[in-house]
């Protein structure tokens, strides 16, 4: 059984699959409290559903790209069989994780989009640094950047771990409504940073508060 917050079909707003139709499976609960979290409704709201029930709803959307997100999806043990069963049925599976839980048991064909938490989140001491050693080439690493301190933290981590040569993409995402994307772009250009600016497409298409998109 899994506690599910919501399942919906929308446009992928983040990472290198941005712009593609995607089915999202949002799992309930998170053990972090990032200062800029945009899904606090996923901390507690949700209902228990069987894996078969979740698979059946995903298949109804007739879309081969699925993202498992949260909250923090790796808090629920049954997320592992769910990911395996989606892969077995031929779906391309992405996993959004906060980067503080070990990722070693995630099936290898799942594309992990893993956060490294910057100081402005208030949760940077929770980063599980060993995760950087088990990332696959197809994975992506995301830094949500609130200010210059966060930017310099991300720049240092990218350099120290040679991230851009080890994963498919290194993403820098400005906190929506807090850090001007233009400012972040200028910092990245000045440093020739080997990373990709990410804007949350769904917040540009729909209002930032809209849920289920
Ligand atoms: S890890 Fe994700 S869901 Fe949890 S508090 Fe941070 S942003 Fe929100």
JSON list of C-alpha atoms and ligand atoms in Angstrom, two decimals:
[
{"chain": "A", "resi": 1, "resn": "UNK", "atom": "CA", "xyz": [0.00, 0.00, 0.00]},
{"chain": "A", "resi": 2, "resn": "UNK", "atom": "CA", "xyz": [1.05, 3.56, -0.64]},
{"chain": "A", "resi": 3, "resn": "UNK", "atom": "CA", "xyz": [-0.26, 6.84, 0.73]},
{"chain": "A", "resi": 4, "resn": "UNK", "atom": "CA", "xyz": [-0.95, 8.91, -2.36]},
{"chain": "A", "resi": 5, "resn": "UNK", "atom": "CA", "xyz": [-1.52, 12.65, -2.35]},
{"chain": "A", "resi": 6, "resn": "UNK", "atom": "CA", "xyz": [-2.53, 12.97, -6.00]},
{"chain": "A", "resi": 7, "resn": "UNK", "atom": "CA", "xyz": [-2.14, 11.44, -9.45]},
{"chain": "A", "resi": 8, "resn": "UNK", "atom": "CA", "xyz": [-2.46, 13.77, -12.42]},
{"chain": "A", "resi": 9, "resn": "UNK", "atom": "CA", "xyz": [-1.56, 14.20, -16.07]},
{"chain": "A", "resi": 10, "resn": "UNK", "atom": "CA", "xyz": [0.16, 17.44, -17.07]},
{"chain": "A", "resi": 11, "resn": "UNK", "atom": "CA", "xyz": [3.16, 19.00, -18.76]},
{"chain": "A", "resi": 12, "resn": "UNK", "atom": "CA", "xyz": [6.47, 18.12, -17.15]},
{"chain": "A", "resi": 13, "resn": "UNK", "atom": "CA", "xyz": [7.72, 21.43, -15.77]},
{"chain": "A", "resi": 14, "resn": "UNK", "atom": "CA", "xyz": [11.23, 20.52, -14.72]},
{"chain": "A", "resi": 15, "resn": "UNK", "atom": "CA", "xyz": [14.46, 18.76, -15.68]},
{"chain": "A", "resi": 16, "resn": "UNK", "atom": "CA", "xyz": [15.46, 17.83, -19.22]},
{"chain": "A", "resi": 17, "resn": "UNK", "atom": "CA", "xyz": [12.05, 16.32, -20.04]},
{"chain": "A", "resi": 18, "resn": "UNK", "atom": "CA", "xyz": [10.40, 19.74, -19.44]},
{"chain": "A", "resi": 19, "resn": "UNK", "atom": "CA", "xyz": [7.61, 20.38, -21.89]},
{"chain": "A", "resi": 20, "resn": "UNK", "atom": "CA", "xyz": [6.65, 16.73, -22.36]},
{"chain": "A", "resi": 21, "resn": "UNK", "atom": "CA", "xyz": [3.30, 15.30, -21.28]},
{"chain": "A", "resi": 22, "resn": "UNK", "atom": "CA", "xyz": [3.80, 13.29, -18.10]},
{"chain": "A", "resi": 23, "resn": "UNK", "atom": "CA", "xyz": [1.78, 11.46, -15.45]},
{"chain": "A", "resi": 24, "resn": "UNK", "atom": "CA", "xyz": [2.69, 12.51, -11.91]},
{"chain": "A", "resi": 25, "resn": "UNK", "atom": "CA", "xyz": [2.28, 10.27, -8.88]},
{"chain": "A", "resi": 26, "resn": "UNK", "atom": "CA", "xyz": [2.69, 12.37, -5.75]},
{"chain": "A", "resi": 27, "resn": "UNK", "atom": "CA", "xyz": [3.34, 10.44, -2.56]},
{"chain": "A", "resi": 28, "resn": "UNK", "atom": "CA", "xyz": [2.36, 11.82, 0.83]},
{"chain": "A", "resi": 29, "resn": "UNK", "atom": "CA", "xyz": [4.82, 12.81, 3.59]},
{"chain": "A", "resi": 30, "resn": "UNK", "atom": "CA", "xyz": [8.19, 14.47, 3.85]},
{"chain": "A", "resi": 31, "resn": "UNK", "atom": "CA", "xyz": [10.72, 14.53, 6.67]},
{"chain": "A", "resi": 32, "resn": "UNK", "atom": "CA", "xyz": [12.23, 17.87, 5.58]},
{"chain": "A", "resi": 33, "resn": "UNK", "atom": "CA", "xyz": [10.74, 21.37, 5.74]},
{"chain": "A", "resi": 34, "resn": "UNK", "atom": "CA", "xyz": [12.52, 23.39, 3.05]},
{"chain": "A", "resi": 35, "resn": "UNK", "atom": "CA", "xyz": [11.88, 27.10, 3.56]},
{"chain": "A", "resi": 36, "resn": "UNK", "atom": "CA", "xyz": [10.63, 27.51, -0.03]},
{"chain": "A", "resi": 37, "resn": "UNK", "atom": "CA", "xyz": [8.70, 24.22, -0.32]},
{"chain": "A", "resi": 38, "resn": "UNK", "atom": "CA", "xyz": [5.86, 24.57, -2.85]},
{"chain": "A", "resi": 39, "resn": "UNK", "atom": "CA", "xyz": [4.08, 21.32, -1.98]},
{"chain": "A", "resi": 40, "resn": "UNK", "atom": "CA", "xyz": [3.38, 21.51, 1.79]},
{"chain": "A", "resi": 41, "resn": "UNK", "atom": "CA", "xyz": [-0.05, 20.02, 1.08]},
{"chain": "A", "resi": 42, "resn": "UNK", "atom": "CA", "xyz": [1.78, 16.76, 0.42]},
{"chain": "A", "resi": 43, "resn": "UNK", "atom": "CA", "xyz": [3.09, 16.58, 3.99]},
{"chain": "A", "resi": 44, "resn": "UNK", "atom": "CA", "xyz": [-0.09, 15.05, 5.38]},
{"chain": "A", "resi": 45, "resn": "UNK", "atom": "CA", "xyz": [-2.92, 14.93, 2.81]},
{"chain": "A", "resi": 46, "resn": "UNK", "atom": "CA", "xyz": [-3.47, 11.63, 1.07]},
{"chain": "A", "resi": 47, "resn": "UNK", "atom": "CA", "xyz": [-5.16, 8.26, 1.12]},
{"chain": "A", "resi": 48, "resn": "UNK", "atom": "CA", "xyz": [-3.96, 4.70, 1.14]},
{"chain": "A", "resi": 49, "resn": "UNK", "atom": "CA", "xyz": [-4.10, 2.95, -2.22]},
{"chain": "A", "resi": 50, "resn": "UNK", "atom": "CA", "xyz": [-2.87, -0.38, -3.51]},
{"chain": "A", "resi": 51, "resn": "UNK", "atom": "CA", "xyz": [-0.06, -0.54, -6.05]},
{"chain": "A", "resi": 52, "resn": "UNK", "atom": "CA", "xyz": [-2.49, -2.14, -8.53]},
{"chain": "A", "resi": 53, "resn": "UNK", "atom": "CA", "xyz": [-4.89, 0.76, -8.07]},
{"chain": "A", "resi": 54, "resn": "UNK", "atom": "CA", "xyz": [-2.08, 3.29, -8.69]},
{"chain": "A", "resi": 55, "resn": "UNK", "atom": "CA", "xyz": [-0.91, 1.40, -11.80]},
{"chain": "A", "resi": 56, "resn": "UNK", "atom": "CA", "xyz": [-4.43, 1.25, -13.14]},
{"chain": "A", "resi": 57, "resn": "UNK", "atom": "CA", "xyz": [-4.92, 5.04, -12.79]},
{"chain": "A", "resi": 58, "resn": "UNK", "atom": "CA", "xyz": [-1.51, 5.76, -14.36]},
{"chain": "A", "resi": 59, "resn": "UNK", "atom": "CA", "xyz": [-2.36, 3.56, -17.36]},
{"chain": "A", "resi": 60, "resn": "UNK", "atom": "CA", "xyz": [-5.67, 5.35, -17.89]},
{"chain": "A", "resi": 61, "resn": "UNK", "atom": "CA", "xyz": [-3.76, 8.50, -18.89]},
{"chain": "A", "resi": 62, "resn": "UNK", "atom": "CA", "xyz": [-2.19, 6.81, -21.94]},
{"chain": "A", "resi": 63, "resn": "UNK", "atom": "CA", "xyz": [1.19, 8.47, -21.43]},
{"chain": "A", "resi": 64, "resn": "UNK", "atom": "CA", "xyz": [4.47, 6.57, -21.27]},
{"chain": "A", "resi": 65, "resn": "UNK", "atom": "CA", "xyz": [6.37, 9.09, -19.10]},
{"chain": "A", "resi": 66, "resn": "UNK", "atom": "CA", "xyz": [5.72, 8.86, -15.36]},
{"chain": "A", "resi": 67, "resn": "UNK", "atom": "CA", "xyz": [7.22, 10.85, -12.53]},
{"chain": "A", "resi": 68, "resn": "UNK", "atom": "CA", "xyz": [7.17, 9.67, -8.93]},
{"chain": "A", "resi": 69, "resn": "UNK", "atom": "CA", "xyz": [7.34, 12.70, -6.68]},
{"chain": "A", "resi": 70, "resn": "UNK", "atom": "CA", "xyz": [6.24, 13.99, -3.27]},
{"chain": "A", "resi": 71, "resn": "UNK", "atom": "CA", "xyz": [6.76, 14.97, -0.55]},
{"chain": "A", "resi": 72, "resn": "UNK", "atom": "CA", "xyz": [9.67, 12.58, -0.31]},
{"chain": "A", "resi": 73, "resn": "UNK", "atom": "CA", "xyz": [8.75, 9.41, -2.20]},
{"chain": "A", "resi": 74, "resn": "UNK", "atom": "CA", "xyz": [11.58, 7.29, -0.77]},
{"chain": "A", "resi": 75, "resn": "UNK", "atom": "CA", "xyz": [9.95, 7.36, 2.67]},
{"chain": "A", "resi": 76, "resn": "UNK", "atom": "CA", "xyz": [7.45, 4.70, 1.60]},
{"chain": "A", "resi": 77, "resn": "UNK", "atom": "CA", "xyz": [8.77, 1.17, 1.18]},
{"chain": "A", "resi": 78, "resn": "UNK", "atom": "CA", "xyz": [6.24, 0.23, -1.49]},
{"chain": "A", "resi": 79, "resn": "UNK", "atom": "CA", "xyz": [7.60, 2.91, -3.82]},
{"chain": "A", "resi": 80, "resn": "UNK", "atom": "CA", "xyz": [10.28, 0.36, -4.82]},
{"chain": "A", "resi": 81, "resn": "UNK", "atom": "CA", "xyz": [7.87, -2.29, -6.19]},
{"chain": "A", "resi": 82, "resn": "UNK", "atom": "CA", "xyz": [5.83, 0.52, -7.79]},
{"chain": "A", "resi": 83, "resn": "UNK", "atom": "CA", "xyz": [8.88, 1.77, -9.72]},
{"chain": "A", "resi": 84, "resn": "UNK", "atom": "CA", "xyz": [9.83, -1.79, -10.76]},
{"chain": "A", "resi": 85, "resn": "UNK", "atom": "CA", "xyz": [6.31, -2.58, -11.96]},
{"chain": "A", "resi": 86, "resn": "UNK", "atom": "CA", "xyz": [6.11, 0.64, -13.97]},
{"chain": "A", "resi": 87, "resn": "UNK", "atom": "CA", "xyz": [9.43, -0.22, -15.64]},
{"chain": "A", "resi": 88, "resn": "UNK", "atom": "CA", "xyz": [8.22, -3.78, -16.32]},
{"chain": "A", "resi": 89, "resn": "UNK", "atom": "CA", "xyz": [5.19, -2.31, -18.10]},
{"chain": "A", "resi": 90, "resn": "UNK", "atom": "CA", "xyz": [7.40, -0.22, -20.36]},
{"chain": "A", "resi": 91, "resn": "UNK", "atom": "CA", "xyz": [7.04, 3.20, -18.78]},
{"chain": "A", "resi": 92, "resn": "UNK", "atom": "CA", "xyz": [9.88, 5.70, -18.66]},
{"chain": "A", "resi": 93, "resn": "UNK", "atom": "CA", "xyz": [10.08, 6.42, -14.94]},
{"chain": "A", "resi": 94, "resn": "UNK", "atom": "CA", "xyz": [11.49, 9.53, -13.29]},
{"chain": "A", "resi": 95, "resn": "UNK", "atom": "CA", "xyz": [11.94, 9.94, -9.53]},
{"chain": "A", "resi": 96, "resn": "UNK", "atom": "CA", "xyz": [12.14, 13.34, -7.80]},
{"chain": "A", "resi": 97, "resn": "UNK", "atom": "CA", "xyz": [13.92, 12.97, -4.49]},
{"chain": "A", "resi": 98, "resn": "UNK", "atom": "CA", "xyz": [15.21, 15.45, -1.94]},
{"chain": "A", "resi": 99, "resn": "UNK", "atom": "CA", "xyz": [18.67, 13.90, -1.79]},
{"chain": "A", "resi": 100, "resn": "UNK", "atom": "CA", "xyz": [18.62, 13.18, 1.95]},
{"chain": "A", "resi": 101, "resn": "UNK", "atom": "CA", "xyz": [17.50, 9.53, 1.70]},
{"chain": "A", "resi": 102, "resn": "UNK", "atom": "CA", "xyz": [19.82, 6.85, 0.26]},
{"chain": "A", "resi": 103, "resn": "UNK", "atom": "CA", "xyz": [19.11, 6.23, -3.42]},
{"chain": "A", "resi": 104, "resn": "UNK", "atom": "CA", "xyz": [21.05, 2.96, -3.75]},
{"chain": "A", "resi": 105, "resn": "UNK", "atom": "CA", "xyz": [17.93, 0.77, -3.91]},
{"chain": "A", "resi": 106, "resn": "UNK", "atom": "CA", "xyz": [16.21, 2.72, -6.69]},
{"chain": "A", "resi": 107, "resn": "UNK", "atom": "CA", "xyz": [15.96, 0.46, -9.79]},
{"chain": "A", "resi": 108, "resn": "UNK", "atom": "CA", "xyz": [18.82, 1.36, -12.14]},
{"chain": "A", "resi": 109, "resn": "UNK", "atom": "CA", "xyz": [16.58, 2.24, -15.10]},
{"chain": "A", "resi": 110, "resn": "UNK", "atom": "CA", "xyz": [14.73, 4.91, -13.12]},
{"chain": "A", "resi": 111, "resn": "UNK", "atom": "CA", "xyz": [15.91, 8.44, -13.97]},
{"chain": "A", "resi": 112, "resn": "UNK", "atom": "CA", "xyz": [16.64, 10.10, -10.66]},
{"chain": "A", "resi": 113, "resn": "UNK", "atom": "CA", "xyz": [16.23, 13.87, -10.37]},
{"chain": "A", "resi": 114, "resn": "UNK", "atom": "CA", "xyz": [18.02, 14.46, -7.09]},
{"chain": "A", "resi": 115, "resn": "UNK", "atom": "CA", "xyz": [18.17, 17.67, -5.10]},
{"chain": "A", "resi": 116, "resn": "UNK", "atom": "CA", "xyz": [21.24, 18.90, -3.33]},
{"chain": "A", "resi": 117, "resn": "UNK", "atom": "CA", "xyz": [19.81, 21.20, -0.68]},
{"chain": "A", "resi": 118, "resn": "UNK", "atom": "CA", "xyz": [21.42, 24.64, -0.49]},
{"chain": "A", "resi": 119, "resn": "UNK", "atom": "CA", "xyz": [21.75, 26.65, 2.76]},
{"chain": "A", "resi": 120, "resn": "UNK", "atom": "CA", "xyz": [18.71, 28.83, 1.99]},
{"chain": "A", "resi": 121, "resn": "UNK", "atom": "CA", "xyz": [16.46, 25.77, 2.21]},
{"chain": "A", "resi": 122, "resn": "UNK", "atom": "CA", "xyz": [17.35, 25.41, 5.90]},
{"chain": "A", "resi": 123, "resn": "UNK", "atom": "CA", "xyz": [17.97, 21.71, 5.25]},
{"chain": "A", "resi": 124, "resn": "UNK", "atom": "CA", "xyz": [21.47, 21.59, 3.73]},
{"chain": "A", "resi": 125, "resn": "UNK", "atom": "CA", "xyz": [22.83, 19.65, 6.70]},
{"chain": "A", "resi": 126, "resn": "UNK", "atom": "CA", "xyz": [20.50, 16.81, 5.69]},
{"chain": "A", "resi": 127, "resn": "UNK", "atom": "CA", "xyz": [22.18, 16.14, 2.32]},
{"chain": "A", "resi": 128, "resn": "UNK", "atom": "CA", "xyz": [23.18, 12.47, 2.05]},
{"chain": "A", "resi": 129, "resn": "UNK", "atom": "CA", "xyz": [26.47, 13.14, 0.29]},
{"chain": "A", "resi": 130, "resn": "UNK", "atom": "CA", "xyz": [27.16, 9.47, -0.48]},
{"chain": "A", "resi": 131, "resn": "UNK", "atom": "CA", "xyz": [24.28, 9.67, -2.97]},
{"chain": "A", "resi": 132, "resn": "UNK", "atom": "CA", "xyz": [26.55, 11.62, -5.32]},
{"chain": "A", "resi": 133, "resn": "UNK", "atom": "CA", "xyz": [28.69, 8.48, -5.67]},
{"chain": "A", "resi": 134, "resn": "UNK", "atom": "CA", "xyz": [25.83, 6.28, -6.85]},
{"chain": "A", "resi": 135, "resn": "UNK", "atom": "CA", "xyz": [24.25, 8.56, -9.44]},
{"chain": "A", "resi": 136, "resn": "UNK", "atom": "CA", "xyz": [23.93, 7.09, -12.94]},
{"chain": "A", "resi": 137, "resn": "UNK", "atom": "CA", "xyz": [24.81, 8.84, -16.20]},
{"chain": "A", "resi": 138, "resn": "UNK", "atom": "CA", "xyz": [21.13, 9.35, -17.01]},
{"chain": "A", "resi": 139, "resn": "UNK", "atom": "CA", "xyz": [20.39, 11.04, -13.66]},
{"chain": "A", "resi": 140, "resn": "UNK", "atom": "CA", "xyz": [20.09, 14.78, -13.03]},
{"chain": "A", "resi": 141, "resn": "UNK", "atom": "CA", "xyz": [21.08, 16.90, -10.02]},
{"chain": "A", "resi": 142, "resn": "UNK", "atom": "CA", "xyz": [19.07, 19.96, -9.03]},
{"chain": "A", "resi": 143, "resn": "UNK", "atom": "CA", "xyz": [19.97, 22.92, -6.85]},
{"chain": "A", "resi": 144, "resn": "UNK", "atom": "CA", "xyz": [17.11, 25.24, -5.85]},
{"chain": "A", "resi": 145, "resn": "UNK", "atom": "CA", "xyz": [18.81, 28.62, -5.46]},
{"chain": "A", "resi": 146, "resn": "UNK", "atom": "CA", "xyz": [17.39, 31.36, -3.23]},
{"chain": "A", "resi": 147, "resn": "UNK", "atom": "CA", "xyz": [20.23, 33.85, -3.16]},
{"chain": "A", "resi": 148, "resn": "UNK", "atom": "CA", "xyz": [23.94, 34.44, -3.84]},
{"chain": "A", "resi": 149, "resn": "UNK", "atom": "CA", "xyz": [24.98, 32.27, -0.87]},
{"chain": "A", "resi": 150, "resn": "UNK", "atom": "CA", "xyz": [23.05, 29.34, -2.37]},
{"chain": "A", "resi": 151, "resn": "UNK", "atom": "CA", "xyz": [24.56, 30.01, -5.78]},
{"chain": "A", "resi": 152, "resn": "UNK", "atom": "CA", "xyz": [28.12, 29.92, -4.45]},
{"chain": "A", "resi": 153, "resn": "UNK", "atom": "CA", "xyz": [27.33, 26.75, -2.50]},
{"chain": "A", "resi": 154, "resn": "UNK", "atom": "CA", "xyz": [26.02, 25.09, -5.70]},
{"chain": "A", "resi": 155, "resn": "UNK", "atom": "CA", "xyz": [29.01, 26.27, -7.72]},
{"chain": "A", "resi": 156, "resn": "UNK", "atom": "CA", "xyz": [31.39, 24.77, -5.18]},
{"chain": "A", "resi": 157, "resn": "UNK", "atom": "CA", "xyz": [29.56, 21.41, -5.04]},
{"chain": "A", "resi": 158, "resn": "UNK", "atom": "CA", "xyz": [29.41, 21.20, -8.85]},
{"chain": "A", "resi": 159, "resn": "UNK", "atom": "CA", "xyz": [33.13, 21.81, -9.07]},
{"chain": "A", "resi": 160, "resn": "UNK", "atom": "CA", "xyz": [34.24, 19.61, -6.17]},
{"chain": "A", "resi": 161, "resn": "UNK", "atom": "CA", "xyz": [32.27, 16.61, -7.41]},
{"chain": "A", "resi": 162, "resn": "UNK", "atom": "CA", "xyz": [32.78, 17.25, -11.16]},
{"chain": "A", "resi": 163, "resn": "UNK", "atom": "CA", "xyz": [29.03, 16.85, -11.45]},
{"chain": "A", "resi": 164, "resn": "UNK", "atom": "CA", "xyz": [28.60, 18.11, -15.01]},
{"chain": "A", "resi": 165, "resn": "UNK", "atom": "CA", "xyz": [30.73, 15.28, -16.38]},
{"chain": "A", "resi": 166, "resn": "UNK", "atom": "CA", "xyz": [28.99, 12.59, -14.36]},
{"chain": "A", "resi": 167, "resn": "UNK", "atom": "CA", "xyz": [25.25, 13.12, -14.86]},
{"chain": "A", "resi": 168, "resn": "UNK", "atom": "CA", "xyz": [22.94, 14.04, -17.72]},
{"chain": "A", "resi": 169, "resn": "UNK", "atom": "CA", "xyz": [22.24, 17.53, -16.38]},
{"chain": "A", "resi": 170, "resn": "UNK", "atom": "CA", "xyz": [23.02, 19.84, -13.50]},
{"chain": "A", "resi": 171, "resn": "UNK", "atom": "CA", "xyz": [20.03, 22.10, -12.94]},
{"chain": "A", "resi": 172, "resn": "UNK", "atom": "CA", "xyz": [19.91, 25.46, -11.17]},
{"chain": "A", "resi": 173, "resn": "UNK", "atom": "CA", "xyz": [16.39, 26.53, -10.36]},
{"chain": "A", "resi": 174, "resn": "UNK", "atom": "CA", "xyz": [15.71, 29.97, -8.85]},
{"chain": "A", "resi": 175, "resn": "UNK", "atom": "CA", "xyz": [13.15, 30.06, -6.04]},
{"chain": "A", "resi": 176, "resn": "UNK", "atom": "CA", "xyz": [10.01, 31.26, -7.78]},
{"chain": "A", "resi": 177, "resn": "UNK", "atom": "CA", "xyz": [9.16, 34.86, -6.88]},
{"chain": "A", "resi": 178, "resn": "UNK", "atom": "CA", "xyz": [12.29, 35.25, -4.74]},
{"chain": "A", "resi": 179, "resn": "UNK", "atom": "CA", "xyz": [15.34, 35.14, -7.01]},
{"chain": "A", "resi": 180, "resn": "UNK", "atom": "CA", "xyz": [15.05, 36.79, -10.41]},
{"chain": "A", "resi": 181, "resn": "UNK", "atom": "CA", "xyz": [15.97, 34.25, -13.13]},
{"chain": "A", "resi": 182, "resn": "UNK", "atom": "CA", "xyz": [17.84, 37.05, -14.88]},
{"chain": "A", "resi": 183, "resn": "UNK", "atom": "CA", "xyz": [20.11, 37.53, -11.87]},
{"chain": "A", "resi": 184, "resn": "UNK", "atom": "CA", "xyz": [20.83, 33.81, -11.66]},
{"chain": "A", "resi": 185, "resn": "UNK", "atom": "CA", "xyz": [21.49, 33.71, -15.41]},
{"chain": "A", "resi": 186, "resn": "UNK", "atom": "CA", "xyz": [24.01, 36.53, -15.11]},
{"chain": "A", "resi": 187, "resn": "UNK", "atom": "CA", "xyz": [25.86, 34.74, -12.31]},
{"chain": "A", "resi": 188, "resn": "UNK", "atom": "CA", "xyz": [25.98, 31.51, -14.34]},
{"chain": "A", "resi": 189, "resn": "UNK", "atom": "CA", "xyz": [27.21, 33.29, -17.46]},
{"chain": "A", "resi": 190, "resn": "UNK", "atom": "CA", "xyz": [29.89, 35.22, -15.57]},
{"chain": "A", "resi": 191, "resn": "UNK", "atom": "CA", "xyz": [31.27, 31.96, -14.16]},
{"chain": "A", "resi": 192, "resn": "UNK", "atom": "CA", "xyz": [30.80, 29.88, -17.33]},
{"chain": "A", "resi": 193, "resn": "UNK", "atom": "CA", "xyz": [29.05, 27.46, -15.01]},
{"chain": "A", "resi": 194, "resn": "UNK", "atom": "CA", "xyz": [28.63, 23.96, -16.51]},
{"chain": "A", "resi": 195, "resn": "UNK", "atom": "CA", "xyz": [24.96, 23.81, -15.55]},
{"chain": "A", "resi": 196, "resn": "UNK", "atom": "CA", "xyz": [21.51, 24.47, -16.95]},
{"chain": "A", "resi": 197, "resn": "UNK", "atom": "CA", "xyz": [19.07, 27.18, -15.83]},
{"chain": "A", "resi": 198, "resn": "UNK", "atom": "CA", "xyz": [15.73, 25.64, -14.98]},
{"chain": "A", "resi": 199, "resn": "UNK", "atom": "CA", "xyz": [12.48, 27.56, -14.78]},
{"chain": "A", "resi": 200, "resn": "UNK", "atom": "CA", "xyz": [9.43, 25.70, -13.48]},
{"chain": "A", "resi": 201, "resn": "UNK", "atom": "CA", "xyz": [7.43, 25.61, -16.69]},
{"chain": "A", "resi": 202, "resn": "UNK", "atom": "CA", "xyz": [4.14, 24.67, -15.00]},
{"chain": "A", "resi": 203, "resn": "UNK", "atom": "CA", "xyz": [4.32, 27.89, -12.92]},
{"chain": "A", "resi": 204, "resn": "UNK", "atom": "CA", "xyz": [4.64, 29.93, -16.10]},
{"chain": "A", "resi": 205, "resn": "UNK", "atom": "CA", "xyz": [1.77, 28.13, -17.85]},
{"chain": "A", "resi": 206, "resn": "UNK", "atom": "CA", "xyz": [-0.62, 28.05, -14.89]},
{"chain": "A", "resi": 207, "resn": "UNK", "atom": "CA", "xyz": [-0.77, 30.23, -11.81]},
{"chain": "A", "resi": 208, "resn": "UNK", "atom": "CA", "xyz": [1.97, 29.21, -9.32]},
{"chain": "A", "resi": 209, "resn": "UNK", "atom": "CA", "xyz": [-0.65, 28.18, -6.75]},
{"chain": "A", "resi": 210, "resn": "UNK", "atom": "CA", "xyz": [-2.53, 25.82, -9.09]},
{"chain": "A", "resi": 211, "resn": "UNK", "atom": "CA", "xyz": [-2.46, 22.23, -7.88]},
{"chain": "A", "resi": 212, "resn": "UNK", "atom": "CA", "xyz": [-2.60, 19.12, -10.05]},
{"chain": "A", "resi": 213, "resn": "UNK", "atom": "CA", "xyz": [-0.61, 20.62, -12.93]},
{"chain": "B", "resi": 1, "resn": "LIG", "atom": "S1", "xyz": [12.12, 17.88, 0.30]},
{"chain": "B", "resi": 1, "resn": "LIG", "atom": "FE1", "xyz": [10.64, 18.57, -1.23]},
{"chain": "B", "resi": 1, "resn": "LIG", "atom": "S2", "xyz": [8.60, 18.10, -0.34]},
{"chain": "B", "resi": 1, "resn": "LIG", "atom": "FE2", "xyz": [10.11, 17.99, 1.34]},
{"chain": "B", "resi": 1, "resn": "LIG", "atom": "S3", "xyz": [10.05, 20.03, 2.28]},
{"chain": "B", "resi": 1, "resn": "LIG", "atom": "FE3", "xyz": [11.72, 20.02, 0.76]},
{"chain": "B", "resi": 1, "resn": "LIG", "atom": "S4", "xyz": [10.77, 20.80, -1.14]},
{"chain": "B", "resi": 1, "resn": "LIG", "atom": "FE4", "xyz": [9.09, 20.20, 0.25]}
]
